[in-house]
One Martini backbone bead per residue (centre of mass of N, CA, C, O) as a GRO file, in nm:
protein
  484
    1UNK     BB    1   0.058   0.062  -0.022
    2UNK     BB    2   0.298   0.258   0.009
    3UNK     BB    3   0.394   0.224  -0.282
    4UNK     BB    4   0.142   0.338  -0.419
    5UNK     BB    5   0.147   0.618  -0.284
    6UNK     BB    6   0.421   0.701  -0.392
    7UNK     BB    7   0.352   0.687  -0.690
    8UNK     BB    8   0.121   0.893  -0.683
    9UNK     BB    9   0.288   1.133  -0.582
   10UNK     BB   10   0.489   1.135  -0.817
   11UNK     BB   11   0.277   1.183  -1.037
   12UNK     BB   12   0.170   1.453  -0.933
   13UNK     BB   13   0.444   1.599  -0.940
   14UNK     BB   14   0.499   1.558  -1.239
   15UNK     BB   15   0.248   1.701  -1.346
   16UNK     BB   16   0.293   1.972  -1.198
   17UNK     BB   17   0.579   2.036  -1.329
   18UNK     BB   18   0.418   2.035  -1.636
   19UNK     BB   19   0.228   2.251  -1.613
   20UNK     BB   20   0.057   2.482  -1.738
   21UNK     BB   21   0.002   2.781  -1.766
   22UNK     BB   22  -0.212   3.006  -1.597
   23UNK     BB   23  -0.510   3.172  -1.691
   24UNK     BB   24  -0.727   3.389  -1.713
   25UNK     BB   25  -1.031   3.376  -1.865
   26UNK     BB   26  -1.004   3.661  -2.016
   27UNK     BB   27  -0.753   3.507  -2.133
   28UNK     BB   28  -0.839   3.433  -2.468
   29UNK     BB   29  -1.000   3.350  -2.710
   30UNK     BB   30  -1.114   3.644  -2.890
   31UNK     BB   31  -0.976   3.870  -2.782
   32UNK     BB   32  -0.934   4.218  -2.687
   33UNK     BB   33  -0.689   4.454  -2.743
   34UNK     BB   34  -0.546   4.734  -2.662
   35UNK     BB   35  -0.431   4.959  -2.861
   36UNK     BB   36  -0.133   5.108  -2.861
   37UNK     BB   37  -0.004   4.962  -2.597
   38UNK     BB   38   0.052   4.851  -2.259
   39UNK     BB   39  -0.047   4.543  -2.218
   40UNK     BB   40  -0.182   4.326  -1.991
   41UNK     BB   41  -0.043   4.016  -1.868
   42UNK     BB   42  -0.160   3.722  -1.681
   43UNK     BB   43  -0.082   3.481  -1.403
   44UNK     BB   44   0.017   3.134  -1.343
   45UNK     BB   45   0.274   2.957  -1.159
   46UNK     BB   46   0.533   2.834  -1.042
   47UNK     BB   47   0.726   2.925  -0.811
   48UNK     BB   48   0.997   3.077  -0.987
   49UNK     BB   49   0.901   3.042  -1.267
   50UNK     BB   50   0.948   3.064  -1.597
   51UNK     BB   51   0.807   3.299  -1.841
   52UNK     BB   52   0.709   3.300  -2.184
   53UNK     BB   53   0.621   3.569  -2.413
   54UNK     BB   54   0.465   3.547  -2.740
   55UNK     BB   55   0.418   3.759  -3.020
   56UNK     BB   56   0.299   3.760  -3.348
   57UNK     BB   57   0.341   4.071  -3.446
   58UNK     BB   58   0.680   4.063  -3.338
   59UNK     BB   59   0.821   3.820  -3.184
   60UNK     BB   60   0.821   3.887  -2.898
   61UNK     BB   61   1.014   3.820  -2.599
   62UNK     BB   62   0.896   3.767  -2.268
   63UNK     BB   63   1.036   3.760  -1.944
   64UNK     BB   64   0.943   3.582  -1.642
   65UNK     BB   65   0.849   3.547  -1.289
   66UNK     BB   66   0.720   3.382  -1.048
   67UNK     BB   67   0.622   3.426  -0.755
   68UNK     BB   68   0.566   3.298  -0.440
   69UNK     BB   69   0.243   3.279  -0.550
   70UNK     BB   70   0.259   3.241  -0.881
   71UNK     BB   71   0.275   3.525  -0.993
   72UNK     BB   72   0.221   3.714  -1.305
   73UNK     BB   73   0.339   4.013  -1.502
   74UNK     BB   74   0.289   4.182  -1.819
   75UNK     BB   75   0.398   4.390  -2.095
   76UNK     BB   76   0.254   4.464  -2.418
   77UNK     BB   77   0.291   4.570  -2.737
   78UNK     BB   78   0.045   4.695  -2.933
   79UNK     BB   79  -0.114   4.718  -3.216
   80UNK     BB   80  -0.283   4.828  -3.452
   81UNK     BB   81  -0.585   4.823  -3.550
   82UNK     BB   82  -0.735   4.504  -3.654
   83UNK     BB   83  -0.847   4.195  -3.828
   84UNK     BB   84  -0.594   4.050  -3.761
   85UNK     BB   85  -0.499   3.765  -3.643
   86UNK     BB   86  -0.383   3.677  -3.326
   87UNK     BB   87  -0.111   3.568  -3.100
   88UNK     BB   88  -0.036   3.397  -2.780
   89UNK     BB   89   0.249   3.271  -2.599
   90UNK     BB   90   0.281   3.047  -2.321
   91UNK     BB   91   0.597   2.954  -2.142
   92UNK     BB   92   0.693   2.694  -1.879
   93UNK     BB   93   0.763   2.424  -2.083
   94UNK     BB   94   0.453   2.450  -2.175
   95UNK     BB   95   0.271   2.549  -2.423
   96UNK     BB   96   0.035   2.834  -2.461
   97UNK     BB   97  -0.227   2.923  -2.697
   98UNK     BB   98  -0.380   3.212  -2.821
   99UNK     BB   99  -0.649   3.291  -3.047
  100UNK     BB  100  -0.808   3.528  -3.229
  101UNK     BB  101  -0.678   3.800  -3.181
  102UNK     BB  102  -0.746   4.147  -3.121
  103UNK     BB  103  -0.701   4.488  -3.215
  104UNK     BB  104  -0.844   4.767  -3.017
  105UNK     BB  105  -1.131   4.866  -2.839
  106UNK     BB  106  -1.183   4.896  -2.475
  107UNK     BB  107  -1.488   4.851  -2.282
  108UNK     BB  108  -1.672   4.913  -1.998
  109UNK     BB  109  -1.975   4.754  -1.854
  110UNK     BB  110  -2.145   4.920  -1.602
  111UNK     BB  111  -2.376   4.833  -1.330
  112UNK     BB  112  -2.701   4.766  -1.389
  113UNK     BB  113  -2.977   4.641  -1.555
  114UNK     BB  114  -2.959   4.852  -1.802
  115UNK     BB  115  -2.678   4.719  -1.874
  116UNK     BB  116  -2.739   4.408  -1.858
  117UNK     BB  117  -2.941   4.417  -2.066
  118UNK     BB  118  -3.014   4.240  -2.330
  119UNK     BB  119  -3.099   4.219  -2.657
  120UNK     BB  120  -3.329   3.999  -2.575
  121UNK     BB  121  -3.388   4.066  -2.297
  122UNK     BB  122  -3.627   4.038  -2.061
  123UNK     BB  123  -3.868   3.945  -1.880
  124UNK     BB  124  -4.110   4.165  -1.995
  125UNK     BB  125  -3.834   4.301  -2.149
  126UNK     BB  126  -3.791   4.439  -2.432
  127UNK     BB  127  -3.610   4.503  -2.728
  128UNK     BB  128  -3.605   4.703  -2.973
  129UNK     BB  129  -3.566   4.535  -3.270
  130UNK     BB  130  -3.437   4.251  -3.237
  131UNK     BB  131  -3.437   4.108  -3.518
  132UNK     BB  132  -3.264   4.316  -3.660
  133UNK     BB  133  -3.004   4.274  -3.486
  134UNK     BB  134  -2.957   3.982  -3.559
  135UNK     BB  135  -2.926   4.015  -3.866
  136UNK     BB  136  -2.712   4.263  -3.857
  137UNK     BB  137  -2.466   4.120  -3.702
  138UNK     BB  138  -2.300   4.026  -3.958
  139UNK     BB  139  -2.156   4.329  -3.968
  140UNK     BB  140  -2.021   4.272  -3.645
  141UNK     BB  141  -1.757   4.078  -3.595
  142UNK     BB  142  -1.572   4.310  -3.452
  143UNK     BB  143  -1.745   4.238  -3.211
  144UNK     BB  144  -1.674   4.190  -2.857
  145UNK     BB  145  -1.757   3.981  -2.565
  146UNK     BB  146  -1.749   3.982  -2.195
  147UNK     BB  147  -1.903   3.801  -1.927
  148UNK     BB  148  -1.923   3.861  -1.599
  149UNK     BB  149  -2.015   3.701  -1.347
  150UNK     BB  150  -2.269   3.747  -1.111
  151UNK     BB  151  -2.086   3.774  -0.807
  152UNK     BB  152  -2.036   3.695  -0.475
  153UNK     BB  153  -1.773   3.812  -0.244
  154UNK     BB  154  -1.570   3.846   0.042
  155UNK     BB  155  -1.333   3.848  -0.165
  156UNK     BB  156  -1.115   3.937  -0.385
  157UNK     BB  157  -1.103   3.854  -0.723
  158UNK     BB  158  -0.885   3.722  -0.998
  159UNK     BB  159  -1.125   3.540  -1.112
  160UNK     BB  160  -1.347   3.436  -1.391
  161UNK     BB  161  -1.592   3.272  -1.551
  162UNK     BB  162  -1.508   3.315  -1.901
  163UNK     BB  163  -1.580   3.445  -2.244
  164UNK     BB  164  -1.530   3.527  -2.560
  165UNK     BB  165  -1.750   3.690  -2.801
  166UNK     BB  166  -1.865   3.671  -3.122
  167UNK     BB  167  -2.042   3.846  -3.328
  168UNK     BB  168  -2.376   3.711  -3.386
  169UNK     BB  169  -2.679   3.562  -3.423
  170UNK     BB  170  -2.604   3.364  -3.176
  171UNK     BB  171  -2.484   3.606  -2.960
  172UNK     BB  172  -2.615   3.901  -2.945
  173UNK     BB  173  -2.847   3.848  -2.733
  174UNK     BB  174  -2.622   3.853  -2.482
  175UNK     BB  175  -2.563   4.130  -2.508
  176UNK     BB  176  -2.539   4.427  -2.414
  177UNK     BB  177  -2.736   4.664  -2.534
  178UNK     BB  178  -2.590   4.925  -2.470
  179UNK     BB  179  -2.311   4.818  -2.552
  180UNK     BB  180  -2.375   4.733  -2.844
  181UNK     BB  181  -2.470   5.016  -2.952
  182UNK     BB  182  -2.204   5.141  -2.901
  183UNK     BB  183  -2.023   4.945  -3.069
  184UNK     BB  184  -2.168   4.966  -3.341
  185UNK     BB  185  -2.103   5.267  -3.393
  186UNK     BB  186  -1.800   5.250  -3.354
  187UNK     BB  187  -1.749   5.042  -3.578
  188UNK     BB  188  -1.859   5.218  -3.810
  189UNK     BB  189  -1.674   5.473  -3.763
  190UNK     BB  190  -1.376   5.314  -3.732
  191UNK     BB  191  -1.319   5.024  -3.840
  192UNK     BB  192  -1.285   4.849  -3.566
  193UNK     BB  193  -1.234   4.679  -3.303
  194UNK     BB  194  -1.468   4.588  -3.034
  195UNK     BB  195  -1.453   4.575  -2.676
  196UNK     BB  196  -1.646   4.409  -2.414
  197UNK     BB  197  -1.678   4.453  -2.055
  198UNK     BB  198  -1.908   4.278  -1.849
  199UNK     BB  199  -1.954   4.446  -1.523
  200UNK     BB  200  -2.256   4.352  -1.372
  201UNK     BB  201  -2.570   4.431  -1.172
  202UNK     BB  202  -2.874   4.401  -1.084
  203UNK     BB  203  -2.966   4.642  -0.828
  204UNK     BB  204  -2.726   4.797  -0.771
  205UNK     BB  205  -2.524   4.992  -0.588
  206UNK     BB  206  -2.266   5.198  -0.549
  207UNK     BB  207  -2.166   5.031  -0.292
  208UNK     BB  208  -2.124   4.750  -0.439
  209UNK     BB  209  -1.825   4.871  -0.565
  210UNK     BB  210  -1.689   4.919  -0.310
  211UNK     BB  211  -1.450   4.906  -0.097
  212UNK     BB  212  -1.369   4.839   0.217
  213UNK     BB  213  -1.210   5.100   0.269
  214UNK     BB  214  -1.428   5.300   0.162
  215UNK     BB  215  -1.659   5.213   0.342
  216UNK     BB  216  -1.518   5.269   0.616
  217UNK     BB  217  -1.447   5.579   0.555
  218UNK     BB  218  -1.744   5.687   0.397
  219UNK     BB  219  -1.932   5.484   0.556
  220UNK     BB  220  -2.192   5.273   0.734
  221UNK     BB  221  -2.136   5.019   0.609
  222UNK     BB  222  -2.092   4.706   0.613
  223UNK     BB  223  -1.799   4.453   0.579
  224UNK     BB  224  -1.925   4.211   0.680
  225UNK     BB  225  -2.074   3.953   0.526
  226UNK     BB  226  -2.288   3.887   0.739
  227UNK     BB  227  -2.392   4.179   0.782
  228UNK     BB  228  -2.466   4.234   0.493
  229UNK     BB  229  -2.680   4.004   0.467
  230UNK     BB  230  -2.860   4.110   0.693
  231UNK     BB  231  -2.930   4.393   0.584
  232UNK     BB  232  -2.982   4.235   0.280
  233UNK     BB  233  -3.178   3.977   0.286
  234UNK     BB  234  -3.386   4.030   0.051
  235UNK     BB  235  -3.175   4.220  -0.125
  236UNK     BB  236  -2.888   4.115  -0.263
  237UNK     BB  237  -2.830   4.350  -0.482
  238UNK     BB  238  -2.767   4.571  -0.239
  239UNK     BB  239  -2.499   4.478  -0.170
  240UNK     BB  240  -2.208   4.548  -0.045
  241UNK     BB  241  -1.884   4.474  -0.198
  242UNK     BB  242  -1.946   4.176  -0.313
  243UNK     BB  243  -1.973   4.249  -0.617
  244UNK     BB  244  -1.694   4.368  -0.658
  245UNK     BB  245  -1.529   4.121  -0.576
  246UNK     BB  246  -1.667   3.915  -0.799
  247UNK     BB  247  -1.721   4.114  -1.074
  248UNK     BB  248  -1.473   4.339  -1.093
  249UNK     BB  249  -1.188   4.252  -0.993
  250UNK     BB  250  -1.108   4.051  -1.241
  251UNK     BB  251  -1.049   4.322  -1.448
  252UNK     BB  252  -0.811   4.521  -1.336
  253UNK     BB  253  -0.567   4.421  -1.533
  254UNK     BB  254  -0.705   4.527  -1.764
  255UNK     BB  255  -0.675   4.696  -2.070
  256UNK     BB  256  -0.839   5.009  -2.111
  257UNK     BB  257  -1.015   5.294  -2.219
  258UNK     BB  258  -1.307   5.268  -2.060
  259UNK     BB  259  -1.622   5.376  -1.896
  260UNK     BB  260  -1.947   5.243  -1.868
  261UNK     BB  261  -2.247   5.382  -1.696
  262UNK     BB  262  -2.555   5.224  -1.545
  263UNK     BB  263  -2.687   5.388  -1.259
  264UNK     BB  264  -2.936   5.451  -0.957
  265UNK     BB  265  -3.212   5.331  -0.872
  266UNK     BB  266  -3.106   5.206  -0.585
  267UNK     BB  267  -3.047   5.527  -0.479
  268UNK     BB  268  -3.312   5.615  -0.437
  269UNK     BB  269  -3.331   5.837  -0.144
  270UNK     BB  270  -3.086   5.965  -0.096
  271UNK     BB  271  -2.918   6.190   0.082
  272UNK     BB  272  -2.841   6.460  -0.055
  273UNK     BB  273  -2.493   6.420  -0.174
  274UNK     BB  274  -2.422   6.115  -0.158
  275UNK     BB  275  -2.416   6.010  -0.449
  276UNK     BB  276  -2.209   6.203  -0.580
  277UNK     BB  277  -1.979   6.136  -0.383
  278UNK     BB  278  -1.975   5.822  -0.447
  279UNK     BB  279  -1.918   5.846  -0.743
  280UNK     BB  280  -1.649   5.985  -0.718
  281UNK     BB  281  -1.520   5.760  -0.551
  282UNK     BB  282  -1.550   5.529  -0.757
  283UNK     BB  283  -1.381   5.652  -0.983
  284UNK     BB  284  -1.124   5.679  -0.826
  285UNK     BB  285  -1.095   5.381  -0.764
  286UNK     BB  286  -1.090   5.263  -1.053
  287UNK     BB  287  -0.852   5.427  -1.157
  288UNK     BB  288  -0.653   5.316  -0.950
  289UNK     BB  289  -0.687   5.011  -1.013
  290UNK     BB  290  -0.611   5.025  -1.319
  291UNK     BB  291  -0.365   5.226  -1.376
  292UNK     BB  292  -0.453   5.448  -1.643
  293UNK     BB  293  -0.561   5.689  -1.530
  294UNK     BB  294  -0.796   5.929  -1.668
  295UNK     BB  295  -1.030   5.765  -1.765
  296UNK     BB  296  -1.310   5.742  -1.911
  297UNK     BB  297  -1.649   5.856  -1.789
  298UNK     BB  298  -1.963   5.726  -1.897
  299UNK     BB  299  -2.302   5.821  -1.821
  300UNK     BB  300  -2.644   5.746  -1.715
  301UNK     BB  301  -2.942   5.870  -1.685
  302UNK     BB  302  -3.215   5.809  -1.542
  303UNK     BB  303  -3.519   5.712  -1.608
  304UNK     BB  304  -3.833   5.735  -1.612
  305UNK     BB  305  -4.021   5.660  -1.302
  306UNK     BB  306  -4.242   5.516  -1.053
  307UNK     BB  307  -4.172   5.605  -0.780
  308UNK     BB  308  -4.303   5.580  -0.477
  309UNK     BB  309  -4.518   5.358  -0.533
  310UNK     BB  310  -4.620   5.494  -0.823
  311UNK     BB  311  -4.534   5.805  -0.822
  312UNK     BB  312  -4.517   6.024  -1.081
  313UNK     BB  313  -4.506   6.309  -0.895
  314UNK     BB  314  -4.266   6.259  -0.769
  315UNK     BB  315  -3.894   6.341  -0.675
  316UNK     BB  316  -3.676   6.119  -0.620
  317UNK     BB  317  -3.575   6.072  -0.911
  318UNK     BB  318  -3.495   6.370  -0.965
  319UNK     BB  319  -3.280   6.387  -0.741
  320UNK     BB  320  -3.093   6.174  -0.866
  321UNK     BB  321  -3.044   6.322  -1.133
  322UNK     BB  322  -2.917   6.566  -0.996
  323UNK     BB  323  -2.677   6.402  -0.882
  324UNK     BB  324  -2.564   6.321  -1.158
  325UNK     BB  325  -2.508   6.606  -1.250
  326UNK     BB  326  -2.312   6.674  -1.020
  327UNK     BB  327  -2.104   6.448  -1.079
  328UNK     BB  328  -2.006   6.558  -1.359
  329UNK     BB  329  -1.879   6.818  -1.212
  330UNK     BB  330  -1.672   6.631  -1.020
  331UNK     BB  331  -1.573   6.451  -1.267
  332UNK     BB  332  -1.323   6.391  -1.445
  333UNK     BB  333  -1.363   6.285  -1.751
  334UNK     BB  334  -1.683   6.331  -1.791
  335UNK     BB  335  -2.022   6.211  -1.890
  336UNK     BB  336  -2.371   6.282  -1.949
  337UNK     BB  337  -2.664   6.101  -2.034
  338UNK     BB  338  -2.967   6.181  -2.173
  339UNK     BB  339  -3.312   5.993  -2.140
  340UNK     BB  340  -3.600   6.140  -2.105
  341UNK     BB  341  -3.714   6.044  -2.410
  342UNK     BB  342  -3.675   5.701  -2.367
  343UNK     BB  343  -3.994   5.685  -2.316
  344UNK     BB  344  -4.301   5.563  -2.280
  345UNK     BB  345  -4.597   5.637  -2.136
  346UNK     BB  346  -4.644   5.317  -2.054
  347UNK     BB  347  -4.348   5.308  -1.878
  348UNK     BB  348  -4.396   5.396  -1.573
  349UNK     BB  349  -4.365   5.065  -1.473
  350UNK     BB  350  -4.086   5.044  -1.647
  351UNK     BB  351  -3.744   5.004  -1.565
  352UNK     BB  352  -3.704   4.871  -1.873
  353UNK     BB  353  -3.660   5.017  -2.137
  354UNK     BB  354  -3.673   4.950  -2.488
  355UNK     BB  355  -3.477   5.199  -2.563
  356UNK     BB  356  -3.135   5.126  -2.638
  357UNK     BB  357  -2.999   5.243  -2.886
  358UNK     BB  358  -2.977   5.552  -2.804
  359UNK     BB  359  -2.805   5.509  -2.557
  360UNK     BB  360  -2.551   5.389  -2.690
  361UNK     BB  361  -2.516   5.620  -2.903
  362UNK     BB  362  -2.468   5.852  -2.700
  363UNK     BB  363  -2.209   5.732  -2.592
  364UNK     BB  364  -2.066   5.733  -2.869
  365UNK     BB  365  -2.070   6.033  -2.924
  366UNK     BB  366  -1.890   6.101  -2.686
  367UNK     BB  367  -1.640   5.933  -2.765
  368UNK     BB  368  -1.594   6.039  -3.052
  369UNK     BB  369  -1.544   6.333  -2.968
  370UNK     BB  370  -1.338   6.301  -2.713
  371UNK     BB  371  -1.143   6.034  -2.839
  372UNK     BB  372  -1.173   6.032  -3.195
  373UNK     BB  373  -1.211   6.325  -3.360
  374UNK     BB  374  -1.535   6.399  -3.369
  375UNK     BB  375  -1.607   6.726  -3.368
  376UNK     BB  376  -1.903   6.723  -3.525
  377UNK     BB  377  -2.011   6.575  -3.291
  378UNK     BB  378  -2.305   6.595  -3.105
  379UNK     BB  379  -2.335   6.518  -2.737
  380UNK     BB  380  -2.492   6.741  -2.594
  381UNK     BB  381  -2.701   6.840  -2.365
  382UNK     BB  382  -2.902   7.055  -2.252
  383UNK     BB  383  -2.887   7.324  -2.003
  384UNK     BB  384  -2.920   7.515  -1.748
  385UNK     BB  385  -2.837   7.865  -1.687
  386UNK     BB  386  -3.078   8.098  -1.679
  387UNK     BB  387  -3.286   8.379  -1.543
  388UNK     BB  388  -3.576   8.592  -1.615
  389UNK     BB  389  -3.802   8.822  -1.460
  390UNK     BB  390  -4.114   8.950  -1.624
  391UNK     BB  391  -4.353   8.972  -1.445
  392UNK     BB  392  -4.527   8.675  -1.566
  393UNK     BB  393  -4.236   8.604  -1.693
  394UNK     BB  394  -4.012   8.348  -1.789
  395UNK     BB  395  -3.666   8.363  -1.881
  396UNK     BB  396  -3.470   8.119  -2.043
  397UNK     BB  397  -3.141   7.974  -2.050
  398UNK     BB  398  -2.918   7.777  -2.241
  399UNK     BB  399  -2.680   7.522  -2.265
  400UNK     BB  400  -2.583   7.333  -2.522
  401UNK     BB  401  -2.791   7.401  -2.792
  402UNK     BB  402  -2.686   7.455  -3.080
  403UNK     BB  403  -2.880   7.703  -3.165
  404UNK     BB  404  -3.133   7.528  -3.026
  405UNK     BB  405  -3.487   7.548  -2.937
  406UNK     BB  406  -3.691   7.266  -2.926
  407UNK     BB  407  -3.961   7.365  -3.005
  408UNK     BB  408  -4.108   7.663  -3.092
  409UNK     BB  409  -4.367   7.531  -2.984
  410UNK     BB  410  -4.510   7.359  -2.737
  411UNK     BB  411  -4.367   7.319  -2.475
  412UNK     BB  412  -4.289   7.042  -2.261
  413UNK     BB  413  -4.247   7.027  -1.881
  414UNK     BB  414  -4.331   7.290  -1.749
  415UNK     BB  415  -4.293   7.477  -1.435
  416UNK     BB  416  -4.448   7.710  -1.201
  417UNK     BB  417  -4.380   7.932  -0.916
  418UNK     BB  418  -4.447   8.093  -0.637
  419UNK     BB  419  -4.430   8.180  -0.305
  420UNK     BB  420  -4.609   7.911  -0.238
  421UNK     BB  421  -4.468   7.655  -0.392
  422UNK     BB  422  -4.669   7.603  -0.633
  423UNK     BB  423  -4.697   7.398  -0.900
  424UNK     BB  424  -4.755   7.471  -1.253
  425UNK     BB  425  -4.846   7.433  -1.550
  426UNK     BB  426  -4.679   7.545  -1.848
  427UNK     BB  427  -4.614   7.777  -2.094
  428UNK     BB  428  -4.399   7.725  -2.387
  429UNK     BB  429  -4.161   7.929  -2.582
  430UNK     BB  430  -4.017   8.081  -2.823
  431UNK     BB  431  -3.816   8.387  -2.790
  432UNK     BB  432  -3.828   8.695  -2.999
  433UNK     BB  433  -3.674   9.036  -2.973
  434UNK     BB  434  -3.568   9.299  -3.106
  435UNK     BB  435  -3.406   9.481  -2.865
  436UNK     BB  436  -3.502   9.328  -2.578
  437UNK     BB  437  -3.247   9.218  -2.470
  438UNK     BB  438  -3.136   8.945  -2.299
  439UNK     BB  439  -3.437   8.806  -2.370
  440UNK     BB  440  -3.453   8.795  -2.699
  441UNK     BB  441  -3.332   8.483  -2.659
  442UNK     BB  442  -3.573   8.245  -2.553
  443UNK     BB  443  -3.769   8.101  -2.296
  444UNK     BB  444  -4.112   8.134  -2.252
  445UNK     BB  445  -4.290   8.143  -1.930
  446UNK     BB  446  -4.634   8.063  -1.848
  447UNK     BB  447  -4.913   8.119  -1.597
  448UNK     BB  448  -5.227   8.201  -1.497
  449UNK     BB  449  -5.181   8.112  -1.179
  450UNK     BB  450  -4.896   8.286  -1.214
  451UNK     BB  451  -4.810   8.619  -1.159
  452UNK     BB  452  -4.544   8.562  -0.952
  453UNK     BB  453  -4.273   8.429  -1.036
  454UNK     BB  454  -3.976   8.221  -0.892
  455UNK     BB  455  -3.997   7.926  -1.037
  456UNK     BB  456  -3.846   7.644  -1.216
  457UNK     BB  457  -3.949   7.345  -1.394
  458UNK     BB  458  -3.810   7.036  -1.558
  459UNK     BB  459  -3.899   6.726  -1.529
  460UNK     BB  460  -3.938   6.719  -1.189
  461UNK     BB  461  -4.004   6.394  -1.193
  462UNK     BB  462  -4.035   6.071  -1.202
  463UNK     BB  463  -4.271   6.099  -1.446
  464UNK     BB  464  -4.151   6.301  -1.718
  465UNK     BB  465  -4.213   6.409  -2.053
  466UNK     BB  466  -4.047   6.590  -2.269
  467UNK     BB  467  -3.968   6.812  -2.583
  468UNK     BB  468  -3.688   6.933  -2.540
  469UNK     BB  469  -3.441   7.037  -2.780
  470UNK     BB  470  -3.161   7.049  -2.970
  471UNK     BB  471  -2.939   7.067  -3.244
  472UNK     BB  472  -2.899   6.733  -3.180
  473UNK     BB  473  -3.166   6.602  -3.068
  474UNK     BB  474  -3.134   6.652  -2.759
  475UNK     BB  475  -3.222   6.645  -2.442
  476UNK     BB  476  -3.323   6.810  -2.177
  477UNK     BB  477  -3.230   6.858  -1.875
  478UNK     BB  478  -3.341   6.823  -1.588
  479UNK     BB  479  -3.480   7.089  -1.369
  480UNK     BB  480  -3.411   7.343  -1.111
  481UNK     BB  481  -3.427   7.669  -0.934
  482UNK     BB  482  -3.473   7.540  -0.676
  483UNK     BB  483  -3.450   7.413  -0.300
  484UNK     BB  484  -3.725   7.264  -0.178
   0.00000   0.00000   0.00000
């Protein structure tokens, strides 16, 4: 018996000594590498063992050694984006090669369910024009995506079971809809490969993605996994820390271009400026963890929905949108996409609106203008600038309107209030009067019930759809001039 055990042990040791280098699942066939940069590749081998990495595009050989924990990491210079298949070989005595690798642009798709929502939709939540996107996906094989499993972990994870998918009629239905429509327009505009890393989870709060250190320093949330689970026993997707550990941490070594983020619904009701402050904290954290500098952070304002147990006229959702607007003023190299127009009237109780194509495309407009030289692409929504009150009329001016406040007449979504602080629906139209002073080109707002207006609101409710757009046909950001 002892002889048999000895033989078995020797066999195990022999196999272990010849085992191939191990890679994280995200480094695999079909992956997209960030072009023209020092992209990181990493993995595990026996402690102290040498690993050689050879890249097909320049036959460069990089040597490294696994540390005492068996970890290793190298940087490789990636070529200009193209559709030419590349390969990378990892050799610690037994070579391992990954194939059909492309060089292109890589973006992270983070957030909660409206980012997670796939092209095929959720149950009872379809994505508009699904069949068209399946058929048309044959034109976008240059788009690839990897979905990180949405998992909770008590400790930060270095790997997650996943694989890169090549866009096709068989796979596109699983892609993040918002991410895919972003990538689809980017692919058409740039004609280069686009890679999406989907690291998100429906229902998560901004705190779900913060580290233990940040939660302890800046919040009162528990950081012990047992206490976390107790606090959010009913709604596990609200849990802090655990989702970041399991779902986001595995991608932090990957070299990316930027982050797309669509989240906020689960933070509706947060007090004061808590959400904007924690958004700023999260972006600082992610940028530090990626170690790639001040990478772009483009995020989506939450859509109209009947928060407060179905109260379309409540304002808790509007307050969260206001916090998102404040966050974009606080976060460098960030931009916020307004989607107040991308819900149908009957979707007041549907938190996953069907119109995902324009959401992704507005994110793409932002990236194309800010990061890829498309200076004539207009990506900004108009926002409130200032107002003048003259008698019973409020004249407001907007910024980033691209020389147009449309429609010319019958603008919808405005309310005004007097000193009693009671808001009434108002009539609004474009106003122009030669020589009329500062207000000669403005939006004029009046209401028969308010003779002495003091404040204006635009779509500042849980569910209110306005119709004001700018010269880029992008919607006006909801706003208020009061602080009541």
